[in-house]
PDB file of C-alpha atoms in Angstrom:
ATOM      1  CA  UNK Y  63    -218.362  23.210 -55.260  1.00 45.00           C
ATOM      2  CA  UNK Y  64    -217.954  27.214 -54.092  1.00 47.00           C
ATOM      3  CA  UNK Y  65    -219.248  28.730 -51.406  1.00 47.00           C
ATOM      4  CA  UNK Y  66    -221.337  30.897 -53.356  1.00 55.00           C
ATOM      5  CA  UNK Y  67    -223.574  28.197 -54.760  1.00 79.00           C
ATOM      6  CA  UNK Y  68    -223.801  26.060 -51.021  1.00 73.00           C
ATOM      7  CA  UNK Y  69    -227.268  27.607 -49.377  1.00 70.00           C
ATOM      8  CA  UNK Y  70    -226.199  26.920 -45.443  1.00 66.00           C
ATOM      9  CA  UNK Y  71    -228.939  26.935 -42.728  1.00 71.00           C
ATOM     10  CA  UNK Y  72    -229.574  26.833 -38.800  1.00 71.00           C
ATOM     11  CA  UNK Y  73    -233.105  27.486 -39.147  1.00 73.00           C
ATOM     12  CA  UNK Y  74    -236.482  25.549 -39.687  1.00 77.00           C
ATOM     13  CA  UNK Y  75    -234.120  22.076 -40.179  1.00 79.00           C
ATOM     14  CA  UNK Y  76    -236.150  19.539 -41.628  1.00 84.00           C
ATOM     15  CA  UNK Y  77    -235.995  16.400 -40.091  1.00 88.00           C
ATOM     16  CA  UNK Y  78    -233.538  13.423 -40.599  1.00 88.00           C
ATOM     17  CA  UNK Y  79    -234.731  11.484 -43.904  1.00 85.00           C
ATOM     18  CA  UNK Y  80    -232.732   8.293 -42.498  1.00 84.00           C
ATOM     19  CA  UNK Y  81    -233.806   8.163 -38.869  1.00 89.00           C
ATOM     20  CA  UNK Y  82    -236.801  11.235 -38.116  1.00 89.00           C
ATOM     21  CA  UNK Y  83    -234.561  12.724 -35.397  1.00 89.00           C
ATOM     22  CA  UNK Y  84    -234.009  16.553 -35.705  1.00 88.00           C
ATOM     23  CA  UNK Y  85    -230.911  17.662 -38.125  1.00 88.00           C
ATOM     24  CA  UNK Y  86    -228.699  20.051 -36.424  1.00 86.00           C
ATOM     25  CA  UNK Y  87    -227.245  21.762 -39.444  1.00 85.00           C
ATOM     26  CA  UNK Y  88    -228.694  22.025 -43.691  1.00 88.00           C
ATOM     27  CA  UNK Y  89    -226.982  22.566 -46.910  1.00 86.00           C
ATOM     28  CA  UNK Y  90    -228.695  22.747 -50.419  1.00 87.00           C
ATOM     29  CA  UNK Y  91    -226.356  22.876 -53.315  1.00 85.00           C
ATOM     30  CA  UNK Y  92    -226.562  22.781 -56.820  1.00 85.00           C
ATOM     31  CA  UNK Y  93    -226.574  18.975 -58.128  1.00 83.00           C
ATOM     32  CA  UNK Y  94    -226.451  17.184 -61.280  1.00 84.00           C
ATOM     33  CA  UNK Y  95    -226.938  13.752 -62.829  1.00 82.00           C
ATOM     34  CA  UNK Y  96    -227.584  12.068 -65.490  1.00 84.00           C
ATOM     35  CA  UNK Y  97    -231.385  10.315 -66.461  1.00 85.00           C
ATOM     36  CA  UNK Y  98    -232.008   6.995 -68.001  1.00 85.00           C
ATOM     37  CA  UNK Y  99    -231.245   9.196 -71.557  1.00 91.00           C
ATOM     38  CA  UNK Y 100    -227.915   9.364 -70.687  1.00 91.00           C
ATOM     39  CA  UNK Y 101    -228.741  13.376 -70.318  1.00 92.00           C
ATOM     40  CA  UNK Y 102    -227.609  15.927 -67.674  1.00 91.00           C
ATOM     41  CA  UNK Y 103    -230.918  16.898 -65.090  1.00 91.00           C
ATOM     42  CA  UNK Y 104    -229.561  19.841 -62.924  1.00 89.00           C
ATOM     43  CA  UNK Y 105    -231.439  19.919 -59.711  1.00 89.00           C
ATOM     44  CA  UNK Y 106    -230.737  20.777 -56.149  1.00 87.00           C
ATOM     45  CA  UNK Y 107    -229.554  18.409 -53.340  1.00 85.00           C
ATOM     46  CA  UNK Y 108    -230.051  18.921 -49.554  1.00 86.00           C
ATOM     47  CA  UNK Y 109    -227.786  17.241 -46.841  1.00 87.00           C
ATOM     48  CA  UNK Y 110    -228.545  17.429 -43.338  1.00 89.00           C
ATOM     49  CA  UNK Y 111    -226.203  16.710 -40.200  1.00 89.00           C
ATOM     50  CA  UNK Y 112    -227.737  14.563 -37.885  1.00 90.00           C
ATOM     51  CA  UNK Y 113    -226.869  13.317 -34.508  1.00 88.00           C
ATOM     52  CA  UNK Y 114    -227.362  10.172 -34.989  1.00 90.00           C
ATOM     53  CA  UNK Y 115    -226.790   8.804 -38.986  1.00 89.00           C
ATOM     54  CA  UNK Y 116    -224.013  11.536 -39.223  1.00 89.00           C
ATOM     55  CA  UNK Y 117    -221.578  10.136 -36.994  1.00 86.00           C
ATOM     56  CA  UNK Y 118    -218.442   7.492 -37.810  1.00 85.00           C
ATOM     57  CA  UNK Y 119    -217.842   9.909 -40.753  1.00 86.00           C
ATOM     58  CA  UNK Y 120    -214.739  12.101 -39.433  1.00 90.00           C
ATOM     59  CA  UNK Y 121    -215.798  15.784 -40.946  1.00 89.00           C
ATOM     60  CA  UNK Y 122    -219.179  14.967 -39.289  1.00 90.00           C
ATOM     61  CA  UNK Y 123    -217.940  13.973 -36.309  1.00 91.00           C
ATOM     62  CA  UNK Y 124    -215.684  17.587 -35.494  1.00 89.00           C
ATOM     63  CA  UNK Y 125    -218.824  18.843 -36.010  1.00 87.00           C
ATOM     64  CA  UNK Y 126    -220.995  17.217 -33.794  1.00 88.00           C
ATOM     65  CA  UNK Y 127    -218.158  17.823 -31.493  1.00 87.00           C
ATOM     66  CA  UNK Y 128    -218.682  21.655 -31.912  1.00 85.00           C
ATOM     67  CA  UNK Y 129    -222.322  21.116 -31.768  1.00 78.00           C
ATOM     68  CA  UNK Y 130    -222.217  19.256 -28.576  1.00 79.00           C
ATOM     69  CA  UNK Y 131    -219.448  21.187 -26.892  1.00 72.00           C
ATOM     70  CA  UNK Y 132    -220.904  24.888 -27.842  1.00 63.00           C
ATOM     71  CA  UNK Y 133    -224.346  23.981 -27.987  1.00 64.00           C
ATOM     72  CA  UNK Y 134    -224.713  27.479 -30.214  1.00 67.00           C
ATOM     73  CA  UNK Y 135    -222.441  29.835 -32.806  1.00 68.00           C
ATOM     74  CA  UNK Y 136    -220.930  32.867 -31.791  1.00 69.00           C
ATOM     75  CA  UNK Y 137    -218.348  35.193 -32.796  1.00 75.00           C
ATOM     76  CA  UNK Y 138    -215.414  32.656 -30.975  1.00 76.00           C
ATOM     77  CA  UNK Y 139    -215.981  30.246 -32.675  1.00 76.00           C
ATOM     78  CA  UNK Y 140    -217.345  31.296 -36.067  1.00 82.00           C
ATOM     79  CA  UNK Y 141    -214.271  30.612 -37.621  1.00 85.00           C
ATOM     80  CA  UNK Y 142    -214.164  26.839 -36.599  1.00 87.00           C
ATOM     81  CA  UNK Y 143    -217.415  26.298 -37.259  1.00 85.00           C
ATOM     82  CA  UNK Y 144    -216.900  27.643 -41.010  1.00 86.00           C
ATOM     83  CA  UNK Y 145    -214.199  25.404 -41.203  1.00 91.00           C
ATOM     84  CA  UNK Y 146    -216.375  22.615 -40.089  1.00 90.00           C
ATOM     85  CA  UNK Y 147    -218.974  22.882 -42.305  1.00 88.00           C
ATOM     86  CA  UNK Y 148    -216.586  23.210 -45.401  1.00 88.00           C
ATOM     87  CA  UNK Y 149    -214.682  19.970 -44.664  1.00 91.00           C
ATOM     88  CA  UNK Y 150    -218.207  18.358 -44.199  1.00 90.00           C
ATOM     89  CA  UNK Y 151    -219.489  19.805 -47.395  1.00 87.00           C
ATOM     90  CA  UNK Y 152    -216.648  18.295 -49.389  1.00 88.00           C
ATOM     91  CA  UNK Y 153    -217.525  15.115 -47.977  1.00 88.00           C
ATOM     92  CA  UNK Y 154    -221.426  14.706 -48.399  1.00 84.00           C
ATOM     93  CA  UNK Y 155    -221.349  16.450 -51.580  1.00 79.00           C
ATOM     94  CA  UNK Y 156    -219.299  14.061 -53.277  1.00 78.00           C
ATOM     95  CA  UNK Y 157    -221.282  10.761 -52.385  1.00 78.00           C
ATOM     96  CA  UNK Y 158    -223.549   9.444 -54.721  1.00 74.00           C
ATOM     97  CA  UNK Y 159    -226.777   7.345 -54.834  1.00 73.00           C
ATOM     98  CA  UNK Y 160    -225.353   3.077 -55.212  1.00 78.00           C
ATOM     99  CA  UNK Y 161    -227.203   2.599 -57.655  1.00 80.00           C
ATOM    100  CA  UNK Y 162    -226.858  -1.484 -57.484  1.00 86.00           C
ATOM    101  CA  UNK Y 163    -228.686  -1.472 -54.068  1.00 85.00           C
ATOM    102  CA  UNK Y 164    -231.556   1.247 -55.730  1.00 84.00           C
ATOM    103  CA  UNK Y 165    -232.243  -0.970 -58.398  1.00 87.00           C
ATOM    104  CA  UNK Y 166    -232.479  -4.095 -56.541  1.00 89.00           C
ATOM    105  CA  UNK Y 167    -234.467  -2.309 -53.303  1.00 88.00           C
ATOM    106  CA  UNK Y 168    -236.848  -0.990 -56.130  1.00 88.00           C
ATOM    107  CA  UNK Y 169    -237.090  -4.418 -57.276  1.00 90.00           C
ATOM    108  CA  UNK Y 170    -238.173  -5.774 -54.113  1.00 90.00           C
ATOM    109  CA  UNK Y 171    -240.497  -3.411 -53.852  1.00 89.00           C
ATOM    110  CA  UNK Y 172    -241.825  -4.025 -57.383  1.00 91.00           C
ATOM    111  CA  UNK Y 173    -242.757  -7.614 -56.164  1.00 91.00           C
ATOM    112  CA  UNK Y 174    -243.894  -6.837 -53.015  1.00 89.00           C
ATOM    113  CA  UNK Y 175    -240.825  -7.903 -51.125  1.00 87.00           C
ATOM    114  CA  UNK Y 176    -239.540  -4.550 -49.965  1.00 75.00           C
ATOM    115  CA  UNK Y 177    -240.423  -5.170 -45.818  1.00 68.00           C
ATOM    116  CA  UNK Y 178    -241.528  -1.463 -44.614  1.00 59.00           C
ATOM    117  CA  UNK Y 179    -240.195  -2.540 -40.695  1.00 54.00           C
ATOM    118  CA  UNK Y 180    -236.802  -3.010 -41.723  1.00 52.00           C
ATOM    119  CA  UNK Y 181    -234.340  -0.482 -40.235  1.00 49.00           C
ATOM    120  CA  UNK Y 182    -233.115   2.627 -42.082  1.00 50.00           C
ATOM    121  CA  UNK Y 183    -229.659   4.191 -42.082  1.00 49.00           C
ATOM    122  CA  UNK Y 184    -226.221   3.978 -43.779  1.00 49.00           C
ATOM    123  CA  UNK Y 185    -225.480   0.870 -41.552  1.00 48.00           C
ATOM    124  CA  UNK Y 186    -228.930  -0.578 -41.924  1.00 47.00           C
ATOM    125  CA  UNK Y 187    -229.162  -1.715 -45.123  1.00 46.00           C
ATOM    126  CA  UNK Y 188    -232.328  -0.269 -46.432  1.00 42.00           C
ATOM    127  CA  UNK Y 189    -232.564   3.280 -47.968  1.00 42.00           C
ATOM    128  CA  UNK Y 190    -236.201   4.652 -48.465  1.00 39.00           C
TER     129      UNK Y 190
END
């Protein structure tokens, strides 16, 4: 992944797709994978860093810790925060979709089974 295909933003952050809370922090990148064909579909992915489902994950967790100890970017610590952000990238953008647990929550879903109260998360067990 370079830098020059990674779209960064601080601005208009969606919300968190696991838990609703406010993202701090958004990345879109260029993504591929491949289709039920066995062909590439090139697409764009978008990450978010989130107080809450972000954290136990080490590159996410230095920056929280800037987040939370800065509150804002400036020109001190710029640098860091760049830093940050690149470790973090590496990270996110090199997990994939599991695609054992897709199939089977699709499944249950198929058959009515899927249960719309159950938690959400990457410790939850339910991805939606």
């Amino acid at each position: 992944m370079s830098e020059e295909e990674t779209v960064p933003s601080l601005a208009d952050t969606p919300t968190c797709g696991q838990c609703g809370g406010p993202a701090l922090f958004k990345a879109e990148f260029p993504h591929t994978w491949k289709n039920t064909m066995d062909q590439d579909v090139v697409g764009i992915r978008a990450v978010v860093l989130c107080r809450e489902c972000s954290r136990r994950e080490p590159s996410a967790d230095a920056l929280l810790a800037l987040f939370t100890a800065n509150g804002q970017l400036s020109e001190e610590n710029l640098t860091v925060f760049t830093d940050l952000v690149t470790a973090w990238l590496e990270v996110v953008c090199s997990k994939s979709v599991d695609m054992e647990r897709l199939d089977a929550e699709h499944g249950a879903w198929r058959r009515g089974e899927l249960n719309e109260d159950l938690p959400v998360g990457p410790d939850k067990g339910t991805v939606r």
